[in-house]
Short mmCIF file of C-alpha atoms in Angstrom, two decimals:
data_model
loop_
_atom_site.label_atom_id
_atom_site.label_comp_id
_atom_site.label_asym_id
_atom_site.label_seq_id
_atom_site.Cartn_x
_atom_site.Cartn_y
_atom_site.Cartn_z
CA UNK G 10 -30.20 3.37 -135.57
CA UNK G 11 -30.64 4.90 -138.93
CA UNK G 12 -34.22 5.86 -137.56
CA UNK G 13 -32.60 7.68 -134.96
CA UNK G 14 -30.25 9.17 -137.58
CA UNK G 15 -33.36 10.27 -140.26
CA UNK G 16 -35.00 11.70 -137.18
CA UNK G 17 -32.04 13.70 -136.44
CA UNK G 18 -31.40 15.18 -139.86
CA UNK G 19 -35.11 15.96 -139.93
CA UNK G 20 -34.24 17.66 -136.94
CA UNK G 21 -31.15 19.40 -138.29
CA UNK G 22 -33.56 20.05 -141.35
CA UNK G 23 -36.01 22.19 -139.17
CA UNK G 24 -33.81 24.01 -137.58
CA UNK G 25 -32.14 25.69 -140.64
CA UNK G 26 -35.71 26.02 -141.90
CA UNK G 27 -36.48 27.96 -138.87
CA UNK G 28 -33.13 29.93 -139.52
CA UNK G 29 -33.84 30.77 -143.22
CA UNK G 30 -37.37 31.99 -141.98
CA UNK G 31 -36.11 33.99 -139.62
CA UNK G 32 -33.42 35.70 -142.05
CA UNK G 33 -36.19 35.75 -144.50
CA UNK G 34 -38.00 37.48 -141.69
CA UNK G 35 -35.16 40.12 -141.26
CA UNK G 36 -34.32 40.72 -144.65
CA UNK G 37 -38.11 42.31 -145.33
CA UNK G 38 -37.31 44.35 -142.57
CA UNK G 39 -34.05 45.80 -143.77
CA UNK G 40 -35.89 46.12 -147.64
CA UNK G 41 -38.61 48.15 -145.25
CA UNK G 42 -36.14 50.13 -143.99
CA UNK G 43 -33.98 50.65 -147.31
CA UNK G 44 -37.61 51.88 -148.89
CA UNK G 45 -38.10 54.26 -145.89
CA UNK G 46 -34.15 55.36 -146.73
CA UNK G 47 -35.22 55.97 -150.19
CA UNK G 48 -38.35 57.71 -149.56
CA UNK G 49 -36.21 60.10 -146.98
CA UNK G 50 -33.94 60.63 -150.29
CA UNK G 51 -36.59 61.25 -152.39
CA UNK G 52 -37.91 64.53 -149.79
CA UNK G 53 -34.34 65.15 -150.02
CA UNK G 54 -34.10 65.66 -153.84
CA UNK G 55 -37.74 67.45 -153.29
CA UNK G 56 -36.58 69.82 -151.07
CA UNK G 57 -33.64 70.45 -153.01
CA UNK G 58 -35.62 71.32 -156.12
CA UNK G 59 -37.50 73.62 -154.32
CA UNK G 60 -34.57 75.15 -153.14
CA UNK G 61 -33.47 75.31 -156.68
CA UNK G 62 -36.86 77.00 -157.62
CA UNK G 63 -36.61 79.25 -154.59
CA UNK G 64 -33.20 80.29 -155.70
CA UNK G 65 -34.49 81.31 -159.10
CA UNK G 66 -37.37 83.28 -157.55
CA UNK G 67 -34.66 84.98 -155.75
CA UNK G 68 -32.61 85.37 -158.78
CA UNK G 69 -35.84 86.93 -160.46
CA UNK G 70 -36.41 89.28 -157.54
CA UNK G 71 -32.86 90.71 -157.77
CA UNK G 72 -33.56 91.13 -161.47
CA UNK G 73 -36.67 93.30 -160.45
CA UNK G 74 -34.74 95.22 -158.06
CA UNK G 75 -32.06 95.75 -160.63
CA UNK G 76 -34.66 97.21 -162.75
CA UNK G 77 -35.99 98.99 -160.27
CA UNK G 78 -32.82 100.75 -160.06
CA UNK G 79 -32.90 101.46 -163.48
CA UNK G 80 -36.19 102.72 -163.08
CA UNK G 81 -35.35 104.93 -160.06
CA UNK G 82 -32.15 106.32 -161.83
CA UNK G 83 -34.54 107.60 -164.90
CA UNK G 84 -36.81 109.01 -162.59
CA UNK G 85 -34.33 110.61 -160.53
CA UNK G 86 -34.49 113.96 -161.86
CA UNK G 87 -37.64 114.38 -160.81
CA UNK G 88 -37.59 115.12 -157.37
CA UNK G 89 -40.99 115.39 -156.44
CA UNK G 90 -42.13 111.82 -157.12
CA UNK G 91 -41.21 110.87 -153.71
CA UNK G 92 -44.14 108.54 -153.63
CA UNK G 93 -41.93 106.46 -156.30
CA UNK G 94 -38.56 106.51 -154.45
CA UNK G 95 -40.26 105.35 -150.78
CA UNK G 96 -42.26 102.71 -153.03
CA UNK G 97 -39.08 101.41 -154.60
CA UNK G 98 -37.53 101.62 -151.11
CA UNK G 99 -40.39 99.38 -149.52
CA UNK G 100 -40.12 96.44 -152.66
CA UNK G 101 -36.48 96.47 -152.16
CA UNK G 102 -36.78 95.66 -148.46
CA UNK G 103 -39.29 93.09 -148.84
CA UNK G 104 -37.54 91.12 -151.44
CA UNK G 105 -34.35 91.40 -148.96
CA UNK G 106 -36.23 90.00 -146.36
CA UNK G 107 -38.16 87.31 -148.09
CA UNK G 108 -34.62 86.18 -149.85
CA UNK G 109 -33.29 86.06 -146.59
CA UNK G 110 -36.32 84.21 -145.16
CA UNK G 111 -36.17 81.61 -148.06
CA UNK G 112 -32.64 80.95 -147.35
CA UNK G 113 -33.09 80.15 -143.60
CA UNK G 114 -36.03 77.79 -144.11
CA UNK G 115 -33.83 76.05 -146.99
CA UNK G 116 -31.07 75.78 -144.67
CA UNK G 117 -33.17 74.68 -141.64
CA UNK G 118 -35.17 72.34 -144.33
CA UNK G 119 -31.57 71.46 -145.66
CA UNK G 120 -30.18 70.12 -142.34
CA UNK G 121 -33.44 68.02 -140.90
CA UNK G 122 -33.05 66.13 -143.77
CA UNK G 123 -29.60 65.00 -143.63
CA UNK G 124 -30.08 64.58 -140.07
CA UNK G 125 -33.04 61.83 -140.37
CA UNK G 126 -31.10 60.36 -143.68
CA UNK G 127 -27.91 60.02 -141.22
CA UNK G 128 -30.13 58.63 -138.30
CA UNK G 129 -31.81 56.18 -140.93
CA UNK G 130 -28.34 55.11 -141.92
CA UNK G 131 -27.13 54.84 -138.55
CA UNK G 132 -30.53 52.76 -137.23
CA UNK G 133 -29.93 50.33 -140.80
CA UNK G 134 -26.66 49.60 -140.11
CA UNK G 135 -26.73 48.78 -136.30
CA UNK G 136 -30.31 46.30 -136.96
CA UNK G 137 -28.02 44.61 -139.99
CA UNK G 138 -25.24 43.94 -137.23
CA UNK G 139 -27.67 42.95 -134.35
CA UNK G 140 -29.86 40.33 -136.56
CA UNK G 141 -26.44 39.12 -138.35
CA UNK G 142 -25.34 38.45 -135.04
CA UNK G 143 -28.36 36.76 -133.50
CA UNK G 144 -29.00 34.54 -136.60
CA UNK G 145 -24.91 33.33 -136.61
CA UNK G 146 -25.27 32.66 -132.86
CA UNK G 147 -28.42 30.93 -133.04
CA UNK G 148 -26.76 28.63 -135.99
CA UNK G 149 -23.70 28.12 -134.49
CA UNK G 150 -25.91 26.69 -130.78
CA UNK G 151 -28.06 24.87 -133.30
CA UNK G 152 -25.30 23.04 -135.24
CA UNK G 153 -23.65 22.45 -131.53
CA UNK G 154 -26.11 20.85 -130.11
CA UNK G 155 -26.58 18.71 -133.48
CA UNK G 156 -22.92 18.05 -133.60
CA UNK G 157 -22.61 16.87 -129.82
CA UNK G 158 -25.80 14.86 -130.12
CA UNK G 159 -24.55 12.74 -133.24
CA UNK G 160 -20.91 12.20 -131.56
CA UNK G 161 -22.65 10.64 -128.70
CA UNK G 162 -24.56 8.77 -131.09
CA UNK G 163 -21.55 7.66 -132.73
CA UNK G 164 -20.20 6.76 -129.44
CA UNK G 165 -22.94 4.97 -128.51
CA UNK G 166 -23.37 2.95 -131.77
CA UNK G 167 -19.06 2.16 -131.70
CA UNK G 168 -19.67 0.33 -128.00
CA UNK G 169 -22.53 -1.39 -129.17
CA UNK G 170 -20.72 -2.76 -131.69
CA UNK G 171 -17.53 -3.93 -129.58
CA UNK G 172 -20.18 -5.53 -126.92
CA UNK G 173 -21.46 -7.20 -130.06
CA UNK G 174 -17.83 -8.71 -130.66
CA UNK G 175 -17.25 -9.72 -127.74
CA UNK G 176 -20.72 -11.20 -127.01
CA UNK G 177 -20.19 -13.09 -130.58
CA UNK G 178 -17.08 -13.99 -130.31
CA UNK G 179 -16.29 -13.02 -134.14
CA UNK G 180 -13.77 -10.86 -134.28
CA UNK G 181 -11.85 -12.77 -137.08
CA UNK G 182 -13.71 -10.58 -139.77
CA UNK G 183 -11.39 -7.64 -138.56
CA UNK G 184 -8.34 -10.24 -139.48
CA UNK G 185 -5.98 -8.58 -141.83
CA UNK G 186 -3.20 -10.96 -143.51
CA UNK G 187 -0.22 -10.23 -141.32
CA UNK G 188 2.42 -9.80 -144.11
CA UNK G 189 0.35 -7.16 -145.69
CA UNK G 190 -0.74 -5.47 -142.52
CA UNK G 191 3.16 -5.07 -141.51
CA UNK G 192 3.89 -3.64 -144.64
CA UNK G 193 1.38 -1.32 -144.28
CA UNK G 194 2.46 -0.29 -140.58
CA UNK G 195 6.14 -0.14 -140.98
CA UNK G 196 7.88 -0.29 -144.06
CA UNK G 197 11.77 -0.63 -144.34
CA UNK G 198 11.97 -1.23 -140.43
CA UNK G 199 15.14 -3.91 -139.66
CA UNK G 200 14.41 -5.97 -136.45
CA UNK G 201 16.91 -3.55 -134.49
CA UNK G 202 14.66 -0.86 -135.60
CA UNK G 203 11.94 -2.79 -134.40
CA UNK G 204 13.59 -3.68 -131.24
CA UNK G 205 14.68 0.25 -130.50
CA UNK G 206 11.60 2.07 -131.44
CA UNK G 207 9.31 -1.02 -129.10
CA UNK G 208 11.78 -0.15 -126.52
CA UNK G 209 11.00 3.39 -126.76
CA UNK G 210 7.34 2.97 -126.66
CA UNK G 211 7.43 0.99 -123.79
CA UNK G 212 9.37 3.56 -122.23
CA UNK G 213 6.85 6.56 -122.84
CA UNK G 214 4.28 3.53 -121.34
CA UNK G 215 6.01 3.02 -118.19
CA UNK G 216 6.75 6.93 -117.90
CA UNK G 217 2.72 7.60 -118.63
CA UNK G 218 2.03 4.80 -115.61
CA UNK G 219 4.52 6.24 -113.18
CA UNK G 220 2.85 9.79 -114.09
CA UNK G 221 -0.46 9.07 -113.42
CA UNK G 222 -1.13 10.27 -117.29
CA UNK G 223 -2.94 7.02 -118.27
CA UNK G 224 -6.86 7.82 -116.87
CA UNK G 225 -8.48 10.94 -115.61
CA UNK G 226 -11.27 11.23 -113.42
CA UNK G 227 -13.86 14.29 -112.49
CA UNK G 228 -14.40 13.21 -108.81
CA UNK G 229 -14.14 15.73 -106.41
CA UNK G 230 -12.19 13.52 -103.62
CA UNK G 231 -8.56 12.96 -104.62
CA UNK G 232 -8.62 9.93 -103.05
CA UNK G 233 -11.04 7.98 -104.84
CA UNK G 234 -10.42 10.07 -107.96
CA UNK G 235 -7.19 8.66 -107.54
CA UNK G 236 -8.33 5.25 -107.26
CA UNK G 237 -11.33 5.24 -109.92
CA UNK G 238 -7.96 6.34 -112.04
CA UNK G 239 -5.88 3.36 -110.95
CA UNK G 240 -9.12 1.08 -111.37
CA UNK G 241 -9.44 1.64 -114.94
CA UNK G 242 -5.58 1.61 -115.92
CA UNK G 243 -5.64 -1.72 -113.97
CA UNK G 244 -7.92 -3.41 -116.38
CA UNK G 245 -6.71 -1.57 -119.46
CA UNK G 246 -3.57 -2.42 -118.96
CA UNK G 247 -4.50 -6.03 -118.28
CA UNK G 248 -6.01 -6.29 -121.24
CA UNK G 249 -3.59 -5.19 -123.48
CA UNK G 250 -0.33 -7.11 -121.54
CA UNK G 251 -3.08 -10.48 -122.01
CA UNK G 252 -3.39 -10.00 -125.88
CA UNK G 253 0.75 -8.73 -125.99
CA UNK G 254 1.25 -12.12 -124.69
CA UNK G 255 -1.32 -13.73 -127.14
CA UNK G 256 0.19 -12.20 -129.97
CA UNK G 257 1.95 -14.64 -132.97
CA UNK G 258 2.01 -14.68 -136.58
CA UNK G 259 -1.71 -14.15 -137.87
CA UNK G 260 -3.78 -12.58 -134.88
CA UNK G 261 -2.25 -9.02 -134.77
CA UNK G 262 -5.25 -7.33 -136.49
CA UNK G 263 -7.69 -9.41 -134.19
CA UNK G 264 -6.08 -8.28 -130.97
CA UNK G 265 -5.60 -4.37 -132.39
CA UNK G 266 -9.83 -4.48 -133.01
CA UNK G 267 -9.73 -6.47 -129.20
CA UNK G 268 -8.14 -3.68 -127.97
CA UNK G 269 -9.63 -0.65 -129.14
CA UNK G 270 -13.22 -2.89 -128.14
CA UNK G 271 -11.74 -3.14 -124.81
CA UNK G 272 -11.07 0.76 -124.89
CA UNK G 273 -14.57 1.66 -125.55
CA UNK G 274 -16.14 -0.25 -122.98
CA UNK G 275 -13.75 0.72 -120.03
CA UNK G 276 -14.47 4.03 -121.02
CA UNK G 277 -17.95 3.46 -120.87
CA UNK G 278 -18.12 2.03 -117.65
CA UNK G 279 -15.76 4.30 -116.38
CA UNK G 280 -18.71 6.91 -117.13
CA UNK G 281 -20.25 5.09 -113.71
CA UNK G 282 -17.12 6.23 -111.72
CA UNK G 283 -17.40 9.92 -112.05
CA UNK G 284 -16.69 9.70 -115.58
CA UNK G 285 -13.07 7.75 -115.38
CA UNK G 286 -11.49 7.22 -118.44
CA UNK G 287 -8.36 6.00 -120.60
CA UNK G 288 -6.48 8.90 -122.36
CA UNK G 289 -6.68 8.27 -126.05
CA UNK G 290 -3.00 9.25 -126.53
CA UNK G 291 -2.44 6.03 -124.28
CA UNK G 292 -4.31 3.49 -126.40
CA UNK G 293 -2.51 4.56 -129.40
CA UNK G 294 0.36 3.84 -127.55
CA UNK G 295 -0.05 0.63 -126.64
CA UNK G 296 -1.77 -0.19 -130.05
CA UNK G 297 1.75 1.01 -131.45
CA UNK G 298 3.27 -1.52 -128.68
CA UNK G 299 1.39 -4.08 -130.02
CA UNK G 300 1.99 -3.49 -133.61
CA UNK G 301 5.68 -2.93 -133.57
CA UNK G 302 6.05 -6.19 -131.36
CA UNK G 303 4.58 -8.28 -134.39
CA UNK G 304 6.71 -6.43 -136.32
CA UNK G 305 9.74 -7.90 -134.10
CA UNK G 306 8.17 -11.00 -134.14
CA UNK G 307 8.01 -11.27 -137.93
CA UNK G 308 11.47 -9.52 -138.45
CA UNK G 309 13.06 -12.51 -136.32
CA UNK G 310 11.52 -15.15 -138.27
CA UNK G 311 12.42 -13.71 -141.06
CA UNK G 312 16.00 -13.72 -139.68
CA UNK G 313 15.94 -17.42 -138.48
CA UNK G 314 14.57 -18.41 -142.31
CA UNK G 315 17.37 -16.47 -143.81
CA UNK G 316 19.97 -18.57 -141.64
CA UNK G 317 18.35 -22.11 -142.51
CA UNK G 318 18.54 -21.31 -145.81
CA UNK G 319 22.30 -20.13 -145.79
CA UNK G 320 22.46 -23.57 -143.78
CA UNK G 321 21.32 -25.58 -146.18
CA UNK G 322 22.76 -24.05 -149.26
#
């Protein structure tokens, strides 16, 4: 068993090995994208110092054509240099168009690049979301599938351990001293307490019989689901009236271990029956029956001691 148990955690082991490699795997993808982000914000700042240079060109061509217009004003009076007039004329235009130019292609420049930095934000944060996702799902199947496979190990190993008891026979080493063990269960409990709340279990038993709500069953016919159910609740319930009736002074920890033996094998049989089997909310009532009617037992003795000793004082 604790083979099967090292295999498993080896197993367990692997699989989050296989899950940090594959985040591993994901996270150099994101730092590949973050660089390509950066990179994109590096043109960014690029463009935008050429746009600052371009702006000071532009800011040095309107300081030419301001002196140009200084120039043109001294020269004024002299109205035959047209040649000087058209040529001032002809710079002024081109450095109007080319500032105009230079502001389009900074603009057009401008918005590419906050479109691919918004796109490149966009693309990181829906790939973080998708592999966050797929890595918690995969986990969470993984760690299923480990989880279900140990409980039915744990199943497995609890029946083989109640067909060991009852194959041995030696059931004594789940023997608790009674005295303690009532102390334990019920402290402070008179025997009419005793004798009220055993009457009240019983009655939640006999309502959970009358009910049906002792044993299910996954069989597709009513009928024999219906009597798979009854089968099972028959020989639960004969088990735990036979050790109700064996019950005394000194055996009530033997026949609570009985019964909860007697539990896991029914169950496990019942597996053969379309999966019949005893409601655990039933066996902890009847292991309450058991233990409150040793509590009744011991309250009564208790009571009859009392009286012999007032009768012989």
């Amino acid at each position: 068993m604790s083979n099967i148990l090292l295999i498993i955690l080896a197993a367990a082991f692997a699989g989050l090995l296989y899950a940090c490699r594959l985040l591993q795997q994901k996270h150099q993808l994101l730092q590949a994208l973050q660089e390509n982000f950066n990179r994109a914000r590096c043109e960014l700042s690029q463009h935008e110092a050429q746009s600052g240079e371009l702006n000071y060109e532009i800011t040095q061509l309107r300081i030419q054509a301001s002196s140009l217009k200084v120039q043109l004003n001294k020269f004024s009076q002299y109205q035959h240099v047209v040649d000087i007039e058209q040529y001032v004329l002809t710079r002024r235009l081109q450095a109007d168009s080319f500032i105009e130019m230079t502001k389009l292609n900074a603009e057009i420049m401008l918005d590419d690049v906050k479109r691919m930095i918004a796109q490149v934000r966009e693309f990181l944060a829906q790939h973080q979301q998708q592999v966050q996702d797929s890595v918690e799902r995969k986990a969470q199947e993984k760690l299923q599938d480990y989880y279900a496979h140990a409980q039915a190990l744990q199943e497995r190993r609890d029946i083989v351990q109640a067909l060991e008891r009852k194959i041995r026979g030696d059931q004594q080493q789940y023997f608790f001293p009674h005295p303690r063990l009532l102390e334990q269960l019920i402290d402070g409990y008179s025997e009419a307490d005793a004798a009220r709340h055993l009457q009240a279990v019983r009655s939640r038993i006999q309502a959970a019989n009358a009910s049906g709500q002792v044993a299910e069953c996954h069989y597709v016919d009513e009928s024999r689901c219906l009597a798979f159910s009854a089968l099972v609740t028959l020989a639960f319930n004969s088990k735990a009236d036979l050790y109700l009736a064996q019950l005394d002074g000194a055996n009530l920890g033997q026949l609570l271990q009985a019964l909860q033996d007697d539990y896991q094998l029914i169950n496990f049989h019942g597996n053969h029956f379309s999966h019949s089997h005893i409601h655990e909310s039933y066996l902890n009532l009847r292991l309450e029956e058991l233990k409150f009617a040793a509590l009744l037992q011991a309250a009564k003795a208790h009571s009859v001691q009392e009286q012999a000793e007032k009768l012989l004082n």
